[in-house]
PDB file of C-alpha atoms in Angstrom:
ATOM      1  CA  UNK A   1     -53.411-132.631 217.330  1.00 45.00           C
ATOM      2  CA  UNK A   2     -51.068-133.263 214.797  1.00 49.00           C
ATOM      3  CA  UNK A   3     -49.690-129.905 213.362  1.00 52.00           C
ATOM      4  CA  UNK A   4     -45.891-130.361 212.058  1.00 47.00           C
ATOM      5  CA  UNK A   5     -43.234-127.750 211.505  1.00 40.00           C
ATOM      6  CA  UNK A   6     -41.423-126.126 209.043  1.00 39.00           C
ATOM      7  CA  UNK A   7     -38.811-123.945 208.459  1.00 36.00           C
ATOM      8  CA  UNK A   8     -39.435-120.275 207.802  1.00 34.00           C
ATOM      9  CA  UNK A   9     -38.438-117.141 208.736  1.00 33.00           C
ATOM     10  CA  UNK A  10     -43.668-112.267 208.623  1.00 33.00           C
ATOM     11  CA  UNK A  11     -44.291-108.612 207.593  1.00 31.00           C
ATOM     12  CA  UNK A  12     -47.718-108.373 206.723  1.00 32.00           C
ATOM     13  CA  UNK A  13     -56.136-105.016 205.994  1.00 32.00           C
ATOM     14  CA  UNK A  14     -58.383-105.326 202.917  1.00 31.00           C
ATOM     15  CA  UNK A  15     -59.224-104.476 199.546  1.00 31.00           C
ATOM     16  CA  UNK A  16     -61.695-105.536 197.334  1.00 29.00           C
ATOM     17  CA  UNK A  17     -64.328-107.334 198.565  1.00 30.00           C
ATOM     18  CA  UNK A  18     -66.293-110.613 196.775  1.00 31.00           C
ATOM     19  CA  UNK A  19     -69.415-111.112 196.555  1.00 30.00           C
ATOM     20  CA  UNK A  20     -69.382-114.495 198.086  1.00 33.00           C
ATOM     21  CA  UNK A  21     -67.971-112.558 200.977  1.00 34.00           C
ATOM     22  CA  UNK A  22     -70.299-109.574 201.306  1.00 31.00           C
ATOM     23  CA  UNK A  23     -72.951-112.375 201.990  1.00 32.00           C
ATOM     24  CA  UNK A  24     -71.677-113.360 204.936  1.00 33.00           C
ATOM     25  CA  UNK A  25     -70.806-110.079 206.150  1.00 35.00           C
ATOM     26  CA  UNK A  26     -67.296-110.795 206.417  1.00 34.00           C
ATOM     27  CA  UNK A  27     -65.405-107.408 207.257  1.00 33.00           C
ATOM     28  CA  UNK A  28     -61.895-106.877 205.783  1.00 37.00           C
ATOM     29  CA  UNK A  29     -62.064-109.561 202.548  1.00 35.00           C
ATOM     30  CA  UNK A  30     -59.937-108.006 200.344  1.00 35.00           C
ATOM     31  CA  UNK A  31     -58.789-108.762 196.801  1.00 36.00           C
ATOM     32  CA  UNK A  32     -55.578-108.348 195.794  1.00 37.00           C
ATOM     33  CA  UNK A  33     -55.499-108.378 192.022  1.00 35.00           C
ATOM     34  CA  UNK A  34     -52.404-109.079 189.545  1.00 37.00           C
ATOM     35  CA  UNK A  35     -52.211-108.651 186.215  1.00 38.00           C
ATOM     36  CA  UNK A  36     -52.942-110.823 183.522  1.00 39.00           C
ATOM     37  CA  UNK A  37     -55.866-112.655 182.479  1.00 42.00           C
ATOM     38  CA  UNK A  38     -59.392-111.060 182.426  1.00 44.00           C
ATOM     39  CA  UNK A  39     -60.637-111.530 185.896  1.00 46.00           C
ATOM     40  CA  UNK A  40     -63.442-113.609 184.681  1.00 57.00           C
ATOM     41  CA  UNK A  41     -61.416-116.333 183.370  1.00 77.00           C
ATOM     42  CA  UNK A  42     -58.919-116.476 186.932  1.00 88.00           C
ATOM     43  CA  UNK A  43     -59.692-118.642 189.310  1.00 96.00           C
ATOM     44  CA  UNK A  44     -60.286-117.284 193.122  1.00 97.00           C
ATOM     45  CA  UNK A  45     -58.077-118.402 195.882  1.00 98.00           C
ATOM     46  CA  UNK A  46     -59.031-117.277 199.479  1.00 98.00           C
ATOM     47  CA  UNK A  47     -56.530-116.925 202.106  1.00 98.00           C
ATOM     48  CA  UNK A  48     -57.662-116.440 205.239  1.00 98.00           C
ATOM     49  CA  UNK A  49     -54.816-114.657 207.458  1.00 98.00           C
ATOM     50  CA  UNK A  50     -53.691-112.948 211.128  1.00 97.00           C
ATOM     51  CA  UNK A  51     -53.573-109.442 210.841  1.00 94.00           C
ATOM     52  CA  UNK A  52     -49.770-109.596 211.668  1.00 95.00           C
ATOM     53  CA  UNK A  53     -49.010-111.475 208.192  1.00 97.00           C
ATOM     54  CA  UNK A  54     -50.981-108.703 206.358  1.00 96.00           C
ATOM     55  CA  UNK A  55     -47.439-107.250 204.764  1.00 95.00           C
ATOM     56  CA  UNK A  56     -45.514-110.636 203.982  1.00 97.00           C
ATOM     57  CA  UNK A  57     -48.787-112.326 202.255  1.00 98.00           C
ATOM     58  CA  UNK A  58     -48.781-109.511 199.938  1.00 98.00           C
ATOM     59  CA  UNK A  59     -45.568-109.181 198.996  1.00 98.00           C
ATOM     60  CA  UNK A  60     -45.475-113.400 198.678  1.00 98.00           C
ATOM     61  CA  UNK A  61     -49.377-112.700 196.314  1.00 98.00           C
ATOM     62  CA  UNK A  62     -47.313-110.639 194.143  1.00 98.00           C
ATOM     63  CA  UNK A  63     -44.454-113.440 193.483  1.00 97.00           C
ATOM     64  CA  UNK A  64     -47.500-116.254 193.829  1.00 98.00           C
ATOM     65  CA  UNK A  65     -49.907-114.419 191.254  1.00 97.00           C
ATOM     66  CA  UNK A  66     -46.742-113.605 188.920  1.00 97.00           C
ATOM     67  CA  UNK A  67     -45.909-117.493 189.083  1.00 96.00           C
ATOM     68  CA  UNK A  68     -50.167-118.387 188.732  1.00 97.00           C
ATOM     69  CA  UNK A  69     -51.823-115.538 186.447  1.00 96.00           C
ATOM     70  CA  UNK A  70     -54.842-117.611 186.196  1.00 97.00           C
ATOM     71  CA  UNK A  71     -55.211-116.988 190.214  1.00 97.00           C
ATOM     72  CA  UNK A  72     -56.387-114.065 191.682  1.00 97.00           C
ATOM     73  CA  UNK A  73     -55.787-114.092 195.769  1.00 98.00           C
ATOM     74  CA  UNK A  74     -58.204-112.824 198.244  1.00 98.00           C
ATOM     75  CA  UNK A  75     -56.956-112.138 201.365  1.00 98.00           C
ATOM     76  CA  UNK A  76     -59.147-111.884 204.702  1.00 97.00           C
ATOM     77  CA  UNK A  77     -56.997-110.179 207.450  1.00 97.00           C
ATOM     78  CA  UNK A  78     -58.307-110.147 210.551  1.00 95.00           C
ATOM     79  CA  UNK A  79     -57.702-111.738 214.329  1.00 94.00           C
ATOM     80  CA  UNK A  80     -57.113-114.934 214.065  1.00 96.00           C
ATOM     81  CA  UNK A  81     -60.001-116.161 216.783  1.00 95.00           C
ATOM     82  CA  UNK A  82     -62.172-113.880 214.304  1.00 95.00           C
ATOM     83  CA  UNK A  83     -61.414-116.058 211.491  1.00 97.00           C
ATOM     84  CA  UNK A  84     -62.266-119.529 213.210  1.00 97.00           C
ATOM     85  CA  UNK A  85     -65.448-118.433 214.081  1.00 96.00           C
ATOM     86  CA  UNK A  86     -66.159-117.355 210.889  1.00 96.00           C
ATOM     87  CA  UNK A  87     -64.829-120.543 208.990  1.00 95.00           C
ATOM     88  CA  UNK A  88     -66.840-122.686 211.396  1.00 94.00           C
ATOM     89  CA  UNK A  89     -69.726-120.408 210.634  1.00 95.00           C
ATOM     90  CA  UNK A  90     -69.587-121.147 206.897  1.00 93.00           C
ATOM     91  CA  UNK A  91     -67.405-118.706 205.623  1.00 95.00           C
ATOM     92  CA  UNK A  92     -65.871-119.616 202.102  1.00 94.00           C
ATOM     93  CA  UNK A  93     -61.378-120.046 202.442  1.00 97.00           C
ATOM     94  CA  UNK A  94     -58.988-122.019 201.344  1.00 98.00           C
ATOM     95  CA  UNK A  95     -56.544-121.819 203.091  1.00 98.00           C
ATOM     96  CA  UNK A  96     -55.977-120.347 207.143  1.00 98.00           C
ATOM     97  CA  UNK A  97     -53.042-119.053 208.365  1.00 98.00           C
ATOM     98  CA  UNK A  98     -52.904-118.147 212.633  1.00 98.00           C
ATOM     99  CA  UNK A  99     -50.973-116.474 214.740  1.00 97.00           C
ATOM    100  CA  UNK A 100     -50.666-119.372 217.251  1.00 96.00           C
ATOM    101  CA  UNK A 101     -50.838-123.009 217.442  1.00 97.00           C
ATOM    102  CA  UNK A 102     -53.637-122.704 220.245  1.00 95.00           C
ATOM    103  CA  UNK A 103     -56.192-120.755 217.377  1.00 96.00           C
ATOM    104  CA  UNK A 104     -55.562-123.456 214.719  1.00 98.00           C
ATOM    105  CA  UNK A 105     -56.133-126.347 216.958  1.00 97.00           C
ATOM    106  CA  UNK A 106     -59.474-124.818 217.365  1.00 96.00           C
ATOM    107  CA  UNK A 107     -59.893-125.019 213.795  1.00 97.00           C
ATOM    108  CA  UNK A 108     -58.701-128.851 213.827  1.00 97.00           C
ATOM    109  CA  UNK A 109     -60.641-130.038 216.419  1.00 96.00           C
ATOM    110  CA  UNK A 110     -64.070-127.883 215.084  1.00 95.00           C
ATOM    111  CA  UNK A 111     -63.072-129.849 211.591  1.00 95.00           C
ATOM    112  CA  UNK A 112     -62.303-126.768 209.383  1.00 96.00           C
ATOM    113  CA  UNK A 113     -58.838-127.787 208.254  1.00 97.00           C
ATOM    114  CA  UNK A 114     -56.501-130.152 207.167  1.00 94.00           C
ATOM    115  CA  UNK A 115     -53.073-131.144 208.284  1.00 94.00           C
ATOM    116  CA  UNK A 116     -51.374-127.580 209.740  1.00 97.00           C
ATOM    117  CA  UNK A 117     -47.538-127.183 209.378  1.00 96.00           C
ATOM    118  CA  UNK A 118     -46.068-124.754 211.257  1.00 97.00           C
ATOM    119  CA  UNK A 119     -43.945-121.714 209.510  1.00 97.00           C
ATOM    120  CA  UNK A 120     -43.223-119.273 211.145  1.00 97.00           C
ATOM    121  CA  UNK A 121     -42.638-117.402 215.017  1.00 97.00           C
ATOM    122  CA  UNK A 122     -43.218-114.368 215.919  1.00 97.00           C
ATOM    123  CA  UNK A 123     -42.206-112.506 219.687  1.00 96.00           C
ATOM    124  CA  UNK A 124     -43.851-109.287 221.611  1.00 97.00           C
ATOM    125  CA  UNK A 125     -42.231-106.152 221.631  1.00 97.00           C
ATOM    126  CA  UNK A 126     -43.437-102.203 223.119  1.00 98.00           C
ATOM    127  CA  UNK A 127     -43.949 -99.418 220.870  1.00 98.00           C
ATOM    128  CA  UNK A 128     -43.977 -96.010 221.212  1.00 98.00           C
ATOM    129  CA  UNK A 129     -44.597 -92.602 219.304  1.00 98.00           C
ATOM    130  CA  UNK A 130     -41.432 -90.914 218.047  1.00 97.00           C
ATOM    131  CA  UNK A 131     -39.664 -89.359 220.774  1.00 97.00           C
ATOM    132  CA  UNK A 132     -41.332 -91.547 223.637  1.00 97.00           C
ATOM    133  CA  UNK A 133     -43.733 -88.973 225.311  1.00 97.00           C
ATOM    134  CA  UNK A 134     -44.470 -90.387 228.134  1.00 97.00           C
ATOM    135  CA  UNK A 135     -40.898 -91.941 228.811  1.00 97.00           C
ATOM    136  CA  UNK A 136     -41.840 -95.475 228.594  1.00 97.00           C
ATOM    137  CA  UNK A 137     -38.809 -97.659 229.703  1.00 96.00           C
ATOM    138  CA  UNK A 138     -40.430-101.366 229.246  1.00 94.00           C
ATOM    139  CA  UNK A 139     -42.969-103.341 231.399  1.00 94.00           C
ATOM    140  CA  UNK A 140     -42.528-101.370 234.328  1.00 93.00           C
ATOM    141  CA  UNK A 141     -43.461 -98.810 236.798  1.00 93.00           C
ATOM    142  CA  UNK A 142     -43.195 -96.338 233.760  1.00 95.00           C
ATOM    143  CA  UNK A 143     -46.667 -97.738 232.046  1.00 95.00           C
ATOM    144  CA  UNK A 144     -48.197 -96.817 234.991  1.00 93.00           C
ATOM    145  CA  UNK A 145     -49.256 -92.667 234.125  1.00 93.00           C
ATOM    146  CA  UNK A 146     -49.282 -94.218 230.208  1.00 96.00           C
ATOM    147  CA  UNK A 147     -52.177 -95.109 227.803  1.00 97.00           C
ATOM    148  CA  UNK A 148     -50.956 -98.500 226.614  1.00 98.00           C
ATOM    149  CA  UNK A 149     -53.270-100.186 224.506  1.00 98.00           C
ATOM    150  CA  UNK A 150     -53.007-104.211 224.140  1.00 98.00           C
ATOM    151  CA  UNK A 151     -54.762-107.470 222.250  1.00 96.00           C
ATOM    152  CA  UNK A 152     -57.447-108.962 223.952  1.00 96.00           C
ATOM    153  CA  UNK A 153     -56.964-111.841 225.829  1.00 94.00           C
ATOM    154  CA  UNK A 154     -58.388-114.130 223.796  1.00 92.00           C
ATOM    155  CA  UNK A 155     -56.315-112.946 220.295  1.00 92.00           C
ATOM    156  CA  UNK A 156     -52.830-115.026 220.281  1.00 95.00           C
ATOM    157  CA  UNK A 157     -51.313-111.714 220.749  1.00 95.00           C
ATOM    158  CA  UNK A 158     -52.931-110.721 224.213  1.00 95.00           C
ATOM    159  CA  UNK A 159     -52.587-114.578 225.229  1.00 95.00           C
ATOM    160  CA  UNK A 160     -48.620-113.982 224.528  1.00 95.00           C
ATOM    161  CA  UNK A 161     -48.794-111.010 226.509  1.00 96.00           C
ATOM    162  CA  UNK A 162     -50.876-112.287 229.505  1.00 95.00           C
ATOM    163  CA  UNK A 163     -47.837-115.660 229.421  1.00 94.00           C
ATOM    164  CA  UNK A 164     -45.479-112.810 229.766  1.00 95.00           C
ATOM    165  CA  UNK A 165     -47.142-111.129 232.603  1.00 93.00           C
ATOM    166  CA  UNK A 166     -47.866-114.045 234.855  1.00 93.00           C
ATOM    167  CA  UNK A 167     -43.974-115.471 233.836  1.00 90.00           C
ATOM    168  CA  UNK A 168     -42.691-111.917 235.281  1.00 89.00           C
ATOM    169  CA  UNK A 169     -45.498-110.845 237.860  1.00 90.00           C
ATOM    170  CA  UNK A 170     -45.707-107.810 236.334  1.00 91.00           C
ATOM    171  CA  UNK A 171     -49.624-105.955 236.277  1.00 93.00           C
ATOM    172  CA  UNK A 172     -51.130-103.913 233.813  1.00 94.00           C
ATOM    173  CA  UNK A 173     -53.584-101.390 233.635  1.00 95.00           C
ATOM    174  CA  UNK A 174     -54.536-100.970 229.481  1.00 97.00           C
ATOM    175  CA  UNK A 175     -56.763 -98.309 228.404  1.00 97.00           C
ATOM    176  CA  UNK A 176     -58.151-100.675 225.955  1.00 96.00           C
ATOM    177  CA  UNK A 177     -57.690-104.192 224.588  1.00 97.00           C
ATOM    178  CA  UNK A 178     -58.094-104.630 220.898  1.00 96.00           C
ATOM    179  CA  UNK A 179     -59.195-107.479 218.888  1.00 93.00           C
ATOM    180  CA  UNK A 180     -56.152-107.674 216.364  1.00 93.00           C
ATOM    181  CA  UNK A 181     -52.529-106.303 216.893  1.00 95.00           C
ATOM    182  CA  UNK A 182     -52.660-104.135 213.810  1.00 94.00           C
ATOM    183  CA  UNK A 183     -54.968-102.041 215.622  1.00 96.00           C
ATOM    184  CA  UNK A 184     -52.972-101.688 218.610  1.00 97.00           C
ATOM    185  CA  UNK A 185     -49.933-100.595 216.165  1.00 97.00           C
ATOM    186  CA  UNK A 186     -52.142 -98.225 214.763  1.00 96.00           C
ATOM    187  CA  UNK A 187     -53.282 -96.559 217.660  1.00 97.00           C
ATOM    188  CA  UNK A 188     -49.893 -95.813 219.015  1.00 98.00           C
ATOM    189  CA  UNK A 189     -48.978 -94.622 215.610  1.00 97.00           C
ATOM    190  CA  UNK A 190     -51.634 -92.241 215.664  1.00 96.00           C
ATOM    191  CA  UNK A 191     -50.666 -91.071 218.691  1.00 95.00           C
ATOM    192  CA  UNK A 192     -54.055 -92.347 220.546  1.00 97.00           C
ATOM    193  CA  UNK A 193     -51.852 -93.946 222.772  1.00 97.00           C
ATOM    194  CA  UNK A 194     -48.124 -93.863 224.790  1.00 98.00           C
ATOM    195  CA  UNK A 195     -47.321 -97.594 224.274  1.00 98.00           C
ATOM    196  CA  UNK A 196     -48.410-100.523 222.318  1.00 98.00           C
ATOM    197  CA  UNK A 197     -47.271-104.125 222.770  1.00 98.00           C
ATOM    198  CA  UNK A 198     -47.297-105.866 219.586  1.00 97.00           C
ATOM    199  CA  UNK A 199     -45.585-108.168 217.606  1.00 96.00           C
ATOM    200  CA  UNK A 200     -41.744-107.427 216.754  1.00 96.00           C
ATOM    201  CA  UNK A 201     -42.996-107.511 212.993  1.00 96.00           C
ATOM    202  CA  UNK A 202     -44.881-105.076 213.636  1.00 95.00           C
ATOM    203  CA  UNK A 203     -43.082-102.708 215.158  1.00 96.00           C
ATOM    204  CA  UNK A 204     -40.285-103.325 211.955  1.00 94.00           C
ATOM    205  CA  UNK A 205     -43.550-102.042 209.992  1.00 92.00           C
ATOM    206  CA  UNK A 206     -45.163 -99.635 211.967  1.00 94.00           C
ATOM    207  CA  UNK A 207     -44.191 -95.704 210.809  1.00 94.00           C
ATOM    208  CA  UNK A 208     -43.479 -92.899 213.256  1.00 96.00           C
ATOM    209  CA  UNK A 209     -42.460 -95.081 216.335  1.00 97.00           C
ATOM    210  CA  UNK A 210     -40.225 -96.717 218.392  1.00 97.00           C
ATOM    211  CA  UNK A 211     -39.397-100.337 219.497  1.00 97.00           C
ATOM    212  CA  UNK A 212     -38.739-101.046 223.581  1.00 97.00           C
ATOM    213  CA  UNK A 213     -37.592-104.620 224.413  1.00 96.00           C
ATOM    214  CA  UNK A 214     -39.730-106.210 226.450  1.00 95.00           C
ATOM    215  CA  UNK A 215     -38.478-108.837 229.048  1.00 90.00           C
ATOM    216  CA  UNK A 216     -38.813-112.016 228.980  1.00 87.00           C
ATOM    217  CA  UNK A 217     -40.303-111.886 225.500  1.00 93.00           C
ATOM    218  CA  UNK A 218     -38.559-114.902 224.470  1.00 89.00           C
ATOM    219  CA  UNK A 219     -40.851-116.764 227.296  1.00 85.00           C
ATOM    220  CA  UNK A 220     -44.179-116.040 224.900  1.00 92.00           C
ATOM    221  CA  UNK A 221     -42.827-117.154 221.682  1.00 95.00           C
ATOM    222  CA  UNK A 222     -45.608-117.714 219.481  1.00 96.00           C
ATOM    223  CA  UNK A 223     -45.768-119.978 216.268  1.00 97.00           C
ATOM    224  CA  UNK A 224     -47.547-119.768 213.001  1.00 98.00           C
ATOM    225  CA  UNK A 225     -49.504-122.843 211.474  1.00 98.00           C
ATOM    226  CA  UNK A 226     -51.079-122.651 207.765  1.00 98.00           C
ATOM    227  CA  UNK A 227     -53.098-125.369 206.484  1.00 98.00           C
ATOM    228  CA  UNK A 228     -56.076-125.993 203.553  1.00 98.00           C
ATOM    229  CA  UNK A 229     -59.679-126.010 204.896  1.00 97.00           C
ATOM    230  CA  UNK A 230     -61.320-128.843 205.142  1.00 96.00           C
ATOM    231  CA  UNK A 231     -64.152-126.859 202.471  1.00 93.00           C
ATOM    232  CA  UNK A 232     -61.541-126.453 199.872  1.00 95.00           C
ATOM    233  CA  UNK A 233     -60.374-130.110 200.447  1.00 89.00           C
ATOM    234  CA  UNK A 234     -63.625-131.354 199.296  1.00 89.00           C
ATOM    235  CA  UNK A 235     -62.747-129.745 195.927  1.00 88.00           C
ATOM    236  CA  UNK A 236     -59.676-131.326 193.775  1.00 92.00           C
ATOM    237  CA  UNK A 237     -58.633-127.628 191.767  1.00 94.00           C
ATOM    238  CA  UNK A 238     -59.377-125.768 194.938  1.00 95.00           C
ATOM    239  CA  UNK A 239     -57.149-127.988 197.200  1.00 96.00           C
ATOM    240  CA  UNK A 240     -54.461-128.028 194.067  1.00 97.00           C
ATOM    241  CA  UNK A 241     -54.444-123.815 194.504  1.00 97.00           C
ATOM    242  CA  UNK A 242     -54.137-123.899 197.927  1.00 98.00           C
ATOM    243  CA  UNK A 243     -51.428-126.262 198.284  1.00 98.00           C
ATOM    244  CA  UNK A 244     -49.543-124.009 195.894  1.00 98.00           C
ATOM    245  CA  UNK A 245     -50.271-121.439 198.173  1.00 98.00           C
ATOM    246  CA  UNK A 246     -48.845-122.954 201.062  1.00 98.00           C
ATOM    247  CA  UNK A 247     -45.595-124.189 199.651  1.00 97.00           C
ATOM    248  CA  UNK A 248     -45.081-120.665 198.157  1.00 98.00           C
ATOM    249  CA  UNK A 249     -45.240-119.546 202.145  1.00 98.00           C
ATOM    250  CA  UNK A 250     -42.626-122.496 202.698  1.00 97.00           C
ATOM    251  CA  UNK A 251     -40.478-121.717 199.960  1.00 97.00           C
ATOM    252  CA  UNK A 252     -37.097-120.525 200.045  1.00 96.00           C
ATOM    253  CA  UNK A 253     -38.172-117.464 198.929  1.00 97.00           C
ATOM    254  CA  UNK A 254     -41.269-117.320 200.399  1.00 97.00           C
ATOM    255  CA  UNK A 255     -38.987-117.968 204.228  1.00 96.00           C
ATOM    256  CA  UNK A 256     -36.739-114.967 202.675  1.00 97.00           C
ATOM    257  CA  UNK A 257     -40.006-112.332 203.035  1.00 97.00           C
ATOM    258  CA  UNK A 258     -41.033-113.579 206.387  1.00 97.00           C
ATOM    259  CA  UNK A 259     -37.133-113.744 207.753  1.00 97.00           C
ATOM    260  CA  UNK A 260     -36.713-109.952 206.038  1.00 96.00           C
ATOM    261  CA  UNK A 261     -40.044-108.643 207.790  1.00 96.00           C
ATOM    262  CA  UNK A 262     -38.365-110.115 210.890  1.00 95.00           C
ATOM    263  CA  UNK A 263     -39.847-113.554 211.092  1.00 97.00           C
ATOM    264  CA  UNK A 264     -38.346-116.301 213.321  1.00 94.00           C
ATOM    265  CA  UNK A 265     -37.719-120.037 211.686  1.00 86.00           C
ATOM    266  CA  UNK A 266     -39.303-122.991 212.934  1.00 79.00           C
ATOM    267  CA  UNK A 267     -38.193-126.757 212.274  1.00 54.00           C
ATOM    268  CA  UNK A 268     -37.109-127.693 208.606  1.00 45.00           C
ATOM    269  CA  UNK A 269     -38.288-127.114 204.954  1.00 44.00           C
ATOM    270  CA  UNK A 270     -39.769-130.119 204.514  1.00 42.00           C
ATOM    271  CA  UNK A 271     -42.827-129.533 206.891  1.00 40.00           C
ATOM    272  CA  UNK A 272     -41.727-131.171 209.682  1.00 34.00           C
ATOM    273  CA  UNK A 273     -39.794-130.644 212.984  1.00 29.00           C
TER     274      UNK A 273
END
């Protein structure tokens, strides 16, 4: 599999949906508009993205579209197993962005993308309401009376988790495993549940809680790969758009958002380790 690195430093749910999306039922396709240009003579460039970069790949649209006024970004936010299955069932994007190399190699090997490049890391962290309720001290004894709510398995997020777990022998007993980590955030800020574990860039954007180091979080260190689709590859203007897109992510100002939304770096600027 041959997905390189790059150097970065990612804050990150929908809008306005298309009605190329609405076809394929796609949940959570929003639009993110800037100003400019009548929408019917701007191009549409559709980012696919992990719920975790939902914050960063805004703020870096607003820069981007500023930059481009004759592109209008679309984001899809979602899980990022969510989003493989749905490119590989037809789904129209440009570009993917996961929360782990494991996800995107999916992609690879299924065909749906070109040439990943790795840009970011991200590491786990608990949350808790305000005040810690039920007096949540880490992954410990004191989850044990608490409603802690995690990713599923199979999202990068509850795969980081479960590396954790089996690394420190610690069990778990979850009141519910969610399919994205921006619903786990929001549950605990709700104050649906007592604990959360999430992403630490999530927890730097989450309102009305608290972070809790977890250890041996820096065993589960997960890294972000972006790449074109293989759909908008096919198409010279498409692939031009998207490859903007990407080196806007890689950018030195584009690694400044994802560093300030707490972010990790990976390898160097010019895509490789």
């Amino acid at each position: 599999m041959g997905i390189n690195r790059s150097e970065s430093t990612g804050r990150g749910v929908v809008r306005r949906a298309t009605a190329a999306t609405a076809a394929v039922g796609l949940a959570g396709l929003t639009a993110c508009s800037g100003g400019g240009a009548d929408d019917g003579e701007r191009r549409t460039l559709t980012v696919f993205a992990a719920a975790s970069l939902q914050k960063t790949f805004e703020e870096i649209e607003r820069r981007f579209e500023e930059d481009n006024p004759d592109i209008d970004v679309v984001f899809s936010f979602d899980g990022s197993q969510n989003l493989v299955d749905q490119l590989q069932a037809g789904a129209p994007a440009d570009v993917l962005a996961t929360a782990d190399l494991r996800t995107m190699e999916r992609a690879e090997e299924a065909g749906a993308v070109r040439a990943p490049q790795t840009f970011a890391t991200n590491t786990l962290t608990l949350i808790v309401p305000e005040g810690n309720p039920a007096g949540v001290t880490g992954l410990d004894d004191s989850l044990d009376d608490a409603k802690l709510v995690v990713c599923a398995p199979e999202v990068p997020c509850g795969a980081a988790t479960q590396k954790i777990l089996d690394a420190t022998g610690t069990e778990i007993s979850p009141v519910s495993e969610e399919s994205k980590v921006s619903d786990v955030r929001g549950k605990v800020e709700a104050g649906q549940a007592d604990a959360g574990i999430v992403y630490r860039t999530d927890a730097n954007a989450a309102k009305g809680v608290e972070a809790i180091d977890i250890d041996g979080a820096d065993e589960a260190v997960n890294e972000y790969p972006i790449a074109v689709t293989a759909d908008a590859g096919e198409d010279g203007r498409r692939f031009s758009d998207a490859e903007m897109w990407i080196r806007a992510v890689l950018s030195d100002w584009g690694r400044e958002i994802l560093a300030d939304a707490g972010f990790g770096a990976t390898g160097g600027a010019d895509g490789t380790r």
